[in-house]
XYZ file of C-alpha atoms in Angstrom:
618
model
C -80.727 -72.570 -43.519
C -84.446 -72.796 -44.541
C -83.253 -70.843 -47.962
C -85.556 -70.282 -50.998
C -83.242 -70.772 -53.483
C -81.304 -73.832 -51.410
C -82.136 -77.359 -50.800
C -80.432 -80.452 -49.959
C -82.137 -84.255 -50.837
C -81.717 -86.363 -47.740
C -79.177 -89.065 -49.738
C -77.042 -86.082 -50.754
C -76.693 -85.370 -47.377
C -75.523 -88.846 -46.394
C -73.478 -89.212 -49.335
C -70.219 -90.506 -48.061
C -66.521 -88.620 -48.608
C -65.074 -89.413 -51.425
C -62.888 -92.533 -50.609
C -64.829 -93.355 -47.526
C -67.420 -96.514 -46.934
C -70.233 -96.202 -44.768
C -69.541 -98.234 -41.573
C -72.879 -97.833 -39.226
C -75.839 -95.425 -39.376
C -78.200 -94.566 -36.467
C -81.437 -92.714 -37.679
C -83.361 -91.096 -35.334
C -86.771 -90.042 -36.217
C -91.227 -89.729 -35.336
C -92.415 -90.928 -38.501
C -91.327 -93.301 -40.446
C -92.266 -94.122 -44.117
C -90.578 -97.542 -45.151
C -89.607 -96.707 -48.359
C -87.864 -93.718 -47.304
C -85.251 -95.977 -45.459
C -85.209 -98.456 -48.689
C -83.303 -95.650 -51.081
C -81.450 -94.241 -48.226
C -79.129 -96.609 -48.507
C -78.295 -95.611 -52.079
C -76.504 -92.779 -50.840
C -73.693 -95.348 -49.642
C -73.421 -96.968 -52.566
C -70.647 -95.498 -55.715
C -73.411 -94.593 -57.660
C -75.176 -91.886 -58.634
C -78.670 -92.176 -57.880
C -80.392 -89.165 -58.154
C -82.960 -88.225 -61.381
C -82.938 -84.278 -61.837
C -85.389 -84.014 -59.088
C -83.139 -85.064 -56.944
C -84.916 -88.180 -56.633
C -83.759 -91.295 -55.669
C -84.150 -93.817 -59.351
C -85.901 -96.500 -59.858
C -84.169 -98.682 -61.167
C -84.445 -102.352 -59.489
C -81.362 -103.123 -59.344
C -79.315 -100.427 -57.853
C -82.122 -100.362 -55.345
C -81.323 -103.833 -54.940
C -78.132 -104.257 -54.212
C -77.648 -101.248 -52.157
C -80.182 -102.599 -49.849
C -78.546 -105.781 -49.277
C -74.292 -103.714 -49.104
C -75.969 -101.195 -46.677
C -79.300 -102.225 -44.631
C -77.593 -104.350 -41.539
C -75.312 -101.024 -41.129
C -78.512 -99.089 -40.942
C -80.211 -98.734 -37.564
C -83.263 -96.546 -36.923
C -85.144 -95.579 -34.304
C -88.401 -94.556 -33.966
C -91.519 -93.830 -32.216
C -93.339 -97.023 -31.654
C -96.972 -97.065 -33.298
C -95.069 -94.070 -36.424
C -94.625 -95.929 -39.099
C -97.114 -95.529 -42.451
C -98.090 -97.500 -43.873
C -97.068 -98.315 -47.331
C -98.432 -97.776 -50.829
C -97.760 -101.375 -52.350
C -95.770 -104.402 -51.534
C -92.277 -104.909 -51.785
C -89.883 -107.584 -51.377
C -87.164 -105.546 -50.179
C -88.640 -103.841 -47.404
C -88.043 -107.719 -45.589
C -84.255 -106.827 -45.509
C -85.736 -103.922 -43.449
C -86.595 -105.733 -40.418
C -83.448 -105.799 -38.744
C -82.757 -102.544 -38.318
C -86.342 -100.516 -37.343
C -86.822 -100.187 -34.357
C -89.933 -99.184 -31.411
C -88.514 -97.049 -28.598
C -90.609 -94.802 -26.518
C -89.765 -91.821 -24.144
C -90.743 -93.068 -20.218
C -93.187 -90.113 -19.091
C -95.740 -91.301 -20.408
C -97.397 -89.416 -22.952
C -94.688 -88.080 -24.513
C -92.829 -88.625 -27.500
C -89.550 -89.543 -28.803
C -89.508 -87.130 -31.466
C -85.365 -86.269 -32.650
C -84.781 -86.190 -36.103
C -80.604 -86.911 -36.196
C -78.554 -89.344 -37.983
C -75.171 -90.173 -36.910
C -73.181 -91.573 -39.983
C -69.245 -93.363 -39.236
C -67.535 -93.608 -42.766
C -64.399 -95.377 -42.309
C -61.482 -95.767 -45.137
C -58.117 -97.525 -44.830
C -55.653 -93.904 -45.034
C -57.174 -91.986 -42.180
C -59.022 -92.022 -38.492
C -63.380 -92.185 -38.647
C -64.799 -89.591 -39.630
C -68.258 -88.400 -38.434
C -71.024 -86.261 -39.665
C -74.184 -85.624 -37.592
C -77.126 -84.109 -39.538
C -79.657 -82.385 -36.914
C -82.881 -82.164 -39.069
C -86.347 -81.172 -38.564
C -87.943 -83.552 -40.762
C -88.953 -87.070 -40.113
C -87.728 -89.815 -42.060
C -91.146 -89.299 -44.410
C -91.034 -88.507 -48.529
C -92.861 -83.940 -47.605
C -92.584 -81.707 -49.274
C -91.845 -79.070 -46.049
C -89.882 -76.184 -45.190
C -87.098 -77.761 -42.588
C -83.951 -76.928 -41.537
C -81.492 -79.474 -42.134
C -77.646 -78.659 -39.775
C -74.673 -81.032 -41.470
C -71.556 -81.411 -39.005
C -68.466 -83.554 -39.451
C -65.334 -84.096 -37.620
C -62.579 -86.832 -37.644
C -62.066 -89.509 -34.278
C -58.965 -88.431 -31.906
C -57.790 -91.466 -30.309
C -57.579 -90.213 -26.737
C -58.187 -91.736 -23.769
C -60.302 -88.497 -22.095
C -62.905 -87.414 -24.017
C -63.983 -83.571 -25.246
C -66.711 -82.090 -22.161
C -68.558 -80.486 -25.141
C -69.794 -83.569 -26.713
C -70.643 -85.712 -23.803
C -74.655 -84.627 -24.311
C -74.593 -86.447 -28.131
C -73.303 -89.513 -26.239
C -75.396 -89.276 -23.634
C -78.419 -89.016 -26.274
C -77.188 -92.645 -28.265
C -75.836 -94.243 -25.006
C -79.524 -93.861 -24.196
C -81.277 -95.393 -26.624
C -80.891 -99.467 -25.647
C -82.958 -97.930 -22.768
C -85.457 -96.369 -24.568
C -86.670 -99.492 -26.993
C -89.682 -101.813 -26.285
C -87.975 -105.403 -26.766
C -84.235 -105.733 -26.018
C -81.950 -104.734 -29.981
C -79.378 -107.226 -31.450
C -76.322 -107.308 -30.134
C -74.576 -106.712 -33.523
C -76.744 -103.272 -33.083
C -75.718 -102.554 -29.558
C -71.797 -103.126 -30.547
C -72.523 -100.522 -33.227
C -74.053 -98.087 -30.290
C -71.483 -98.925 -27.763
C -68.924 -98.025 -30.528
C -70.201 -94.875 -31.546
C -70.875 -93.068 -28.456
C -68.005 -94.083 -27.609
C -66.168 -92.476 -30.118
C -68.190 -89.376 -30.374
C -66.451 -87.966 -27.861
C -63.886 -87.802 -29.596
C -64.320 -85.714 -32.302
C -63.913 -81.803 -33.119
C -66.798 -80.937 -35.039
C -66.079 -77.963 -37.285
C -68.724 -75.201 -37.251
C -70.905 -74.647 -39.842
C -68.836 -71.586 -41.781
C -70.203 -68.057 -40.169
C -69.951 -70.126 -36.827
C -67.269 -70.414 -34.035
C -69.336 -72.682 -30.876
C -71.443 -75.944 -30.874
C -73.636 -76.324 -27.907
C -75.814 -80.187 -28.302
C -79.651 -80.255 -26.336
C -80.540 -83.908 -25.281
C -83.929 -83.068 -24.259
C -85.688 -86.029 -21.662
C -83.700 -88.896 -21.674
C -82.116 -90.044 -18.153
C -79.585 -87.509 -16.320
C -80.088 -84.375 -18.356
C -80.120 -82.096 -15.577
C -80.638 -79.286 -18.506
C -83.876 -78.980 -20.089
C -84.718 -75.647 -20.843
C -81.640 -73.497 -23.095
C -83.119 -70.536 -23.525
C -82.126 -69.323 -19.949
C -81.697 -65.533 -20.476
C -79.505 -65.329 -17.584
C -76.914 -67.593 -18.812
C -77.853 -65.598 -22.195
C -78.003 -62.821 -21.717
C -80.986 -62.577 -24.977
C -81.774 -58.935 -25.931
C -84.086 -60.408 -29.571
C -85.839 -63.776 -30.501
C -87.870 -64.980 -33.283
C -89.039 -68.524 -32.585
C -90.069 -70.630 -35.571
C -92.352 -73.882 -35.019
C -95.149 -75.366 -36.400
C -96.651 -76.510 -32.678
C -97.538 -74.505 -30.264
C -98.305 -74.150 -26.477
C -99.694 -71.138 -24.405
C -96.785 -71.946 -21.351
C -94.160 -72.616 -23.749
C -94.419 -69.649 -25.367
C -94.821 -67.403 -22.128
C -92.122 -68.943 -20.599
C -90.078 -68.087 -23.870
C -91.215 -63.967 -23.351
C -90.277 -63.894 -20.200
C -86.314 -64.159 -21.611
C -86.326 -61.453 -23.391
C -88.238 -58.124 -24.184
C -88.621 -58.198 -28.229
C -90.629 -60.983 -29.371
C -91.411 -62.627 -33.508
C -93.406 -65.642 -33.833
C -93.807 -68.343 -36.903
C -96.087 -70.585 -37.014
C -98.991 -72.087 -38.809
C -102.613 -69.841 -38.477
C -104.831 -73.453 -37.036
C -101.833 -73.617 -34.335
C -102.217 -69.354 -33.523
C -106.082 -69.961 -33.697
C -105.959 -72.379 -30.523
C -103.773 -70.065 -28.936
C -104.992 -67.429 -25.910
C -105.039 -64.008 -27.090
C -102.765 -63.010 -24.300
C -100.115 -65.024 -25.652
C -99.589 -63.160 -28.883
C -99.995 -59.587 -27.879
C -96.099 -60.507 -26.428
C -95.020 -61.025 -29.140
C -94.188 -57.453 -31.802
C -95.534 -59.495 -34.924
C -96.655 -62.756 -35.351
C -96.052 -64.679 -38.764
C -97.700 -67.204 -40.909
C -96.458 -69.004 -44.329
C -98.503 -67.582 -47.033
C -100.334 -69.472 -49.784
C -97.043 -69.578 -52.171
C -95.147 -70.550 -50.061
C -97.382 -73.951 -49.674
C -96.309 -76.688 -51.699
C -99.165 -78.142 -52.840
C -99.080 -82.310 -53.189
C -100.702 -84.376 -54.731
C -103.769 -86.588 -53.190
C -101.744 -90.071 -53.921
C -99.253 -88.210 -52.209
C -100.040 -87.601 -48.669
C -100.096 -89.984 -46.326
C -101.083 -87.408 -43.087
C -102.837 -90.338 -41.050
C -99.781 -91.319 -39.944
C -99.405 -87.874 -37.613
C -100.280 -85.358 -36.034
C -97.212 -83.344 -37.790
C -98.323 -81.593 -41.273
C -96.416 -82.791 -44.326
C -96.121 -80.010 -46.278
C -95.821 -76.356 -45.044
C -94.101 -74.975 -42.003
C -92.094 -78.221 -40.379
C -89.210 -76.443 -39.210
C -88.079 -75.745 -35.678
C -85.770 -72.611 -35.447
C -85.063 -70.444 -32.611
C -82.989 -67.155 -33.510
C -81.772 -65.318 -30.661
C -79.726 -61.791 -30.955
C -77.766 -61.914 -27.860
C -75.310 -58.416 -28.362
C -72.870 -59.112 -30.444
C -73.251 -62.333 -31.441
C -76.635 -63.912 -31.953
C -77.593 -67.642 -31.071
C -79.534 -70.503 -32.994
C -81.011 -73.870 -31.899
C -82.561 -76.275 -34.812
C -83.770 -79.565 -33.981
C -86.622 -81.545 -33.025
C -88.471 -79.077 -30.319
C -91.562 -77.465 -30.525
C -91.890 -74.685 -28.902
C -94.790 -76.841 -27.018
C -94.605 -77.062 -23.165
C -94.575 -81.312 -23.778
C -91.184 -80.226 -25.867
C -89.603 -79.229 -22.994
C -91.101 -81.573 -19.718
C -90.387 -84.945 -21.380
C -90.436 -85.987 -25.030
C -87.389 -86.951 -26.041
C -85.801 -84.580 -28.602
C -82.420 -83.369 -29.574
C -81.322 -79.765 -30.747
C -78.142 -78.278 -31.929
C -77.246 -74.746 -30.520
C -74.651 -72.451 -33.010
C -72.951 -68.909 -32.049
C -71.884 -66.861 -34.228
C -71.722 -63.102 -35.421
C -75.006 -61.498 -35.021
C -74.158 -59.396 -38.065
C -74.049 -62.288 -40.313
C -76.790 -65.379 -38.411
C -78.874 -62.745 -35.898
C -82.328 -62.017 -36.669
C -82.469 -59.406 -38.645
C -79.584 -61.678 -41.209
C -82.263 -64.424 -41.571
C -85.160 -62.570 -42.475
C -83.220 -59.244 -44.706
C -83.286 -59.809 -48.738
C -80.348 -60.783 -50.480
C -79.866 -58.752 -53.387
C -80.960 -60.823 -56.302
C -82.740 -63.829 -54.244
C -86.081 -64.285 -52.783
C -86.275 -64.462 -49.067
C -87.624 -66.772 -46.009
C -89.345 -62.636 -45.354
C -90.974 -62.383 -48.958
C -92.657 -66.017 -47.506
C -94.366 -64.477 -44.785
C -97.389 -62.935 -43.809
C -99.485 -61.319 -40.321
C -101.206 -64.198 -38.576
C -104.664 -62.876 -38.994
C -107.303 -65.263 -36.345
C -110.017 -67.800 -38.044
C -114.008 -67.777 -36.823
C -113.889 -71.069 -37.422
C -115.200 -72.565 -33.981
C -113.495 -76.243 -33.944
C -115.426 -78.859 -33.886
C -115.406 -80.777 -31.034
C -116.691 -83.791 -31.388
C -114.541 -84.734 -33.792
C -111.008 -83.782 -31.696
C -112.888 -86.039 -28.952
C -112.959 -89.117 -31.323
C -109.209 -88.128 -32.571
C -108.090 -88.680 -28.782
C -109.733 -92.247 -28.861
C -108.039 -92.933 -32.010
C -104.808 -91.587 -30.453
C -105.299 -94.005 -26.997
C -105.239 -96.942 -29.065
C -102.622 -96.686 -31.580
C -100.591 -95.632 -28.298
C -101.929 -98.723 -26.139
C -101.517 -101.161 -29.737
C -98.261 -99.842 -30.270
C -96.803 -100.994 -26.892
C -98.229 -104.233 -27.146
C -96.134 -107.271 -26.531
C -97.432 -108.857 -30.080
C -95.377 -111.831 -31.445
C -96.135 -113.447 -35.192
C -95.136 -117.438 -36.072
C -94.768 -118.806 -39.138
C -96.145 -121.707 -39.549
C -95.498 -124.291 -42.854
C -98.616 -124.940 -44.578
C -98.743 -128.091 -47.367
C -95.684 -127.965 -48.453
C -92.271 -125.602 -48.286
C -94.000 -122.700 -50.595
C -97.442 -122.111 -48.602
C -97.685 -120.994 -44.580
C -99.901 -119.650 -42.708
C -99.230 -116.522 -40.552
C -100.935 -115.575 -36.746
C -100.376 -113.124 -35.050
C -101.354 -113.121 -30.905
C -100.532 -111.184 -27.785
C -97.727 -112.771 -25.582
C -99.022 -114.876 -22.563
C -99.742 -112.626 -19.985
C -100.200 -109.451 -21.581
C -103.342 -108.048 -22.589
C -104.901 -105.805 -24.936
C -107.641 -102.642 -23.701
C -109.011 -100.874 -26.507
C -111.024 -98.120 -25.913
C -114.692 -98.647 -25.459
C -116.329 -96.947 -29.375
C -112.824 -98.224 -30.883
C -112.025 -101.030 -33.478
C -108.450 -102.569 -35.316
C -108.087 -104.804 -38.287
C -104.746 -105.446 -39.716
C -103.176 -106.639 -41.876
C -99.483 -108.220 -42.929
C -97.974 -105.095 -44.830
C -97.440 -107.910 -48.144
C -100.722 -108.696 -48.282
C -103.478 -106.651 -49.841
C -105.889 -104.846 -47.828
C -108.513 -106.507 -48.518
C -106.826 -109.287 -46.222
C -107.248 -107.059 -43.564
C -108.700 -109.327 -40.038
C -111.106 -108.149 -36.983
C -108.229 -108.584 -33.718
C -110.194 -110.562 -31.682
C -108.918 -108.410 -27.852
C -110.667 -111.677 -25.442
C -107.852 -114.247 -27.003
C -104.534 -114.239 -26.872
C -104.408 -114.918 -31.183
C -106.125 -112.210 -32.957
C -105.004 -112.646 -36.231
C -104.721 -115.715 -38.292
C -103.598 -115.427 -41.825
C -104.022 -118.559 -43.572
C -102.730 -119.479 -47.248
C -100.152 -116.703 -47.817
C -96.696 -117.683 -50.243
C -93.179 -117.435 -49.249
C -92.689 -113.266 -50.685
C -95.600 -112.790 -48.405
C -94.247 -113.416 -45.024
C -93.208 -110.246 -42.918
C -92.890 -109.254 -40.186
C -93.867 -105.609 -40.159
C -97.323 -105.634 -40.094
C -100.639 -102.919 -40.565
C -103.102 -101.497 -38.445
C -106.190 -99.659 -38.983
C -108.063 -97.778 -35.291
C -111.578 -96.609 -35.982
C -113.606 -94.434 -33.777
C -116.914 -93.272 -34.828
C -120.464 -91.637 -32.870
C -122.917 -90.712 -35.266
C -122.654 -89.607 -38.604
C -118.560 -88.423 -37.615
C -116.068 -90.599 -37.997
C -111.717 -90.928 -37.042
C -108.787 -93.014 -38.303
C -105.605 -94.043 -38.538
C -103.205 -96.322 -39.405
C -99.520 -97.114 -38.738
C -97.265 -100.357 -38.858
C -95.783 -102.263 -36.179
C -92.548 -104.519 -36.563
C -93.596 -107.256 -34.681
C -91.151 -109.726 -34.318
C -91.674 -113.303 -36.251
C -90.755 -116.457 -35.448
C -90.761 -119.880 -37.652
C -89.886 -117.785 -41.030
C -87.766 -120.336 -43.644
C -83.813 -120.101 -42.515
C -82.792 -119.426 -46.720
C -85.638 -116.827 -46.351
C -82.868 -114.221 -47.567
C -81.494 -116.752 -50.649
C -85.439 -117.045 -51.585
C -86.030 -113.739 -51.546
C -82.997 -113.018 -53.326
C -83.117 -115.540 -56.380
C -87.367 -113.966 -56.488
C -85.689 -110.702 -57.592
C -83.482 -112.179 -60.001
C -85.300 -114.755 -61.201
C -84.109 -115.360 -65.255
C -80.558 -115.918 -66.366
C -81.096 -112.344 -67.841
C -81.554 -110.378 -64.522
C -78.680 -112.290 -62.983
C -76.274 -111.446 -65.850
C -77.515 -107.765 -65.959
C -77.172 -107.412 -61.685
C -73.221 -108.677 -61.914
C -72.688 -106.486 -65.152
C -74.280 -103.696 -62.552
C -71.813 -105.205 -59.713
C -69.062 -104.701 -61.674
C -69.990 -101.337 -62.853
C -68.071 -98.685 -61.883
C -70.537 -96.377 -60.694
C -71.652 -92.882 -62.404
C -71.980 -92.048 -65.573
C -70.551 -96.960 -66.139
C -72.624 -97.858 -64.007
C -76.358 -95.742 -65.725
C -74.227 -97.071 -69.406
C -75.556 -101.075 -68.781
C -78.015 -100.837 -66.757
C -79.236 -98.783 -69.690
C -77.634 -101.651 -72.538
C -78.664 -104.863 -71.002
C -82.150 -103.428 -70.524
C -82.572 -102.573 -73.761
C -80.757 -105.460 -75.005
C -82.911 -107.582 -72.852
C -86.471 -106.132 -73.944
C -84.932 -106.115 -77.318
C -84.891 -102.688 -77.751
C -81.309 -101.768 -77.953
C -81.617 -98.803 -80.193
C -79.059 -95.935 -80.695
C -78.517 -95.709 -76.390
C -76.533 -98.490 -76.337
C -75.104 -98.498 -79.818
C -71.273 -99.330 -79.500
C -71.454 -100.411 -76.191
C -69.972 -103.903 -75.497
C -70.607 -105.384 -72.448
C -68.757 -109.268 -72.503
C -69.108 -110.663 -69.440
C -64.937 -112.177 -69.327
C -63.252 -108.705 -70.325
C -65.761 -106.877 -67.032
C -64.098 -109.405 -64.589
C -60.969 -108.838 -65.615
C -61.263 -105.413 -65.714
C -62.109 -105.721 -61.837
C -60.066 -107.707 -61.154
C -57.263 -105.163 -62.145
C -58.892 -101.974 -61.061
C -61.168 -103.290 -57.626
C -60.404 -106.221 -57.351
C -63.404 -105.929 -53.980
C -65.822 -105.423 -56.762
C -65.305 -109.446 -57.395
C -66.050 -109.903 -53.250
C -69.235 -107.993 -53.963
C -69.900 -110.659 -57.004
C -68.631 -113.717 -54.627
C -71.572 -112.627 -52.397
C -74.703 -113.618 -54.645
C -72.926 -115.969 -56.532
C -72.367 -117.842 -53.041
C -76.589 -116.766 -52.474
C -77.608 -118.569 -55.085
C -75.997 -121.176 -55.256
C -77.011 -122.793 -51.636
C -80.029 -124.736 -53.498
C -80.159 -126.112 -57.445
C -82.480 -123.349 -58.228
C -80.287 -120.608 -57.626
C -77.536 -122.570 -59.364
C -80.541 -122.852 -62.370
C -79.730 -118.897 -62.666
C -76.803 -118.940 -63.563
C -75.176 -117.802 -67.238
C -74.942 -120.834 -69.579
C -71.003 -121.202 -68.713
C -70.685 -119.563 -65.778
C -68.344 -121.312 -63.908
C -65.889 -121.209 -66.005
C -65.056 -117.917 -66.443
C -65.649 -117.014 -63.173
C -63.436 -120.209 -61.134
C -59.828 -118.918 -62.574
C -60.633 -115.374 -62.101
C -62.351 -115.735 -58.044
C -58.814 -118.478 -57.772
C -56.718 -115.003 -58.652
C -58.551 -112.797 -56.563
C -57.821 -115.520 -53.841
C -54.069 -115.043 -54.422
C -54.496 -110.888 -53.671
C -55.918 -111.328 -50.517
C -52.359 -113.878 -49.529
């Protein structure tokens, strides 16, 4: 928990326990980076695809198989209009189109802000295992200070649910009602099963804690919206860690106990009334040494007002007698967070000596403490740019209007089967009204920004992209909003996942063929699927890459990769790997072009192996 000497990467937190596989995953986030989501399925494979820095490896075969195998098991709910524009085209983004769903809170002007992963793992021998990740981090690559709480528990088949889990189950059950469009039947079935089973899971508290409470905020039927009521909790002292703050919320927090500490961002604290800060004994900000600096090309700060570096954790620690209570999750110390936003907090209770404020801020011998990263806040004398703020509000209003608009995209073949026209429309009966002084342009994320078209908002036909290739077909559209006044300018970019009709029925097969565009690549992919994982898979990838490039050298010396032997080994040790190979072969065999990609003589080797595999199933 915000230990400077301890880092946990998302892929590590998502990885199944030994012997388990992912059945389904439900994730919620305010903002979303498609590349981050694209690499998440790597965690669910049997391979270790992180480098020494904790970043996912870039091998396209590992990514291809992970996404093909797991994308349909992942459902991500993101606040409408908060998907970042990717830096480049990635054909595998097409596999994510049925995994991303836009949602908005019921209360106008509020945001969908929870950061949760709910993972259901299965095994042949035991009951399903659930893992809950409650984060303060969005599903993006960033370098901010964040928190992650990991809870695990086994599903207990019983008639009566555990009442303490009802808030968590209710939160999951509410997701379809927050979605802007009807969800696919499979997603609805997954949500219904997960919300039912979550109510029958005993989650183990983390070490040092003995109680867990779930606090969903902003969903229908939620009676509790203020977790810190002193009359129920008997709070003595409180530490508030929040990157975004408001006067009214801080004043309400100050009323719950007599002693208070605050940690936030300097630019947020500068906006507060002086009386709000006077109620806190100490007000801290992160020192400059604690703020990691990103390279300019790594930052996509136009996606959201929440910055991608510095403090991003939301944490409330209260001393209550001999106990300590900690709330962690997505809710900032703002009025909106507890009055209309959809948020999620988890409350943990443990001994104050181990989990209280002093324990959090104290320094262990030989280690850097979080207190070492802090400095007292000093107000800035710089006046805010009111004109710039006004332009930013205009841009945000336009973003909200576009994000909830009833768009539809249509694919039409042009001059044969390999060229298409992609049209963006507003559904009949709906309109698009933008603030005066703003302009909007859009483009499919598979095309370069130079192909962007300014929206024709006075017509149902908003934009048409002619003569695009099959590979450029996508339901992801990038939008750019610009507001200008005199010499000042505000802008933002984001992506919407728009319902797409008319796409070729064999689109997935053709995408696979485009990625496996030669016999050598198909052979390499088959060998990759047959690998045992970890070191074995890495060795095969290195060896085949070197062999096919003619640069075998010492790295591949002594590594032999005969196809028949690998197939026989898989039949003996792990026959399910042959099922993965069979899926690929069947997809390739659906067209003459795919048949041409199979290695020479493959059928004579494959058919007896496949027959033996089918025999094992009987």
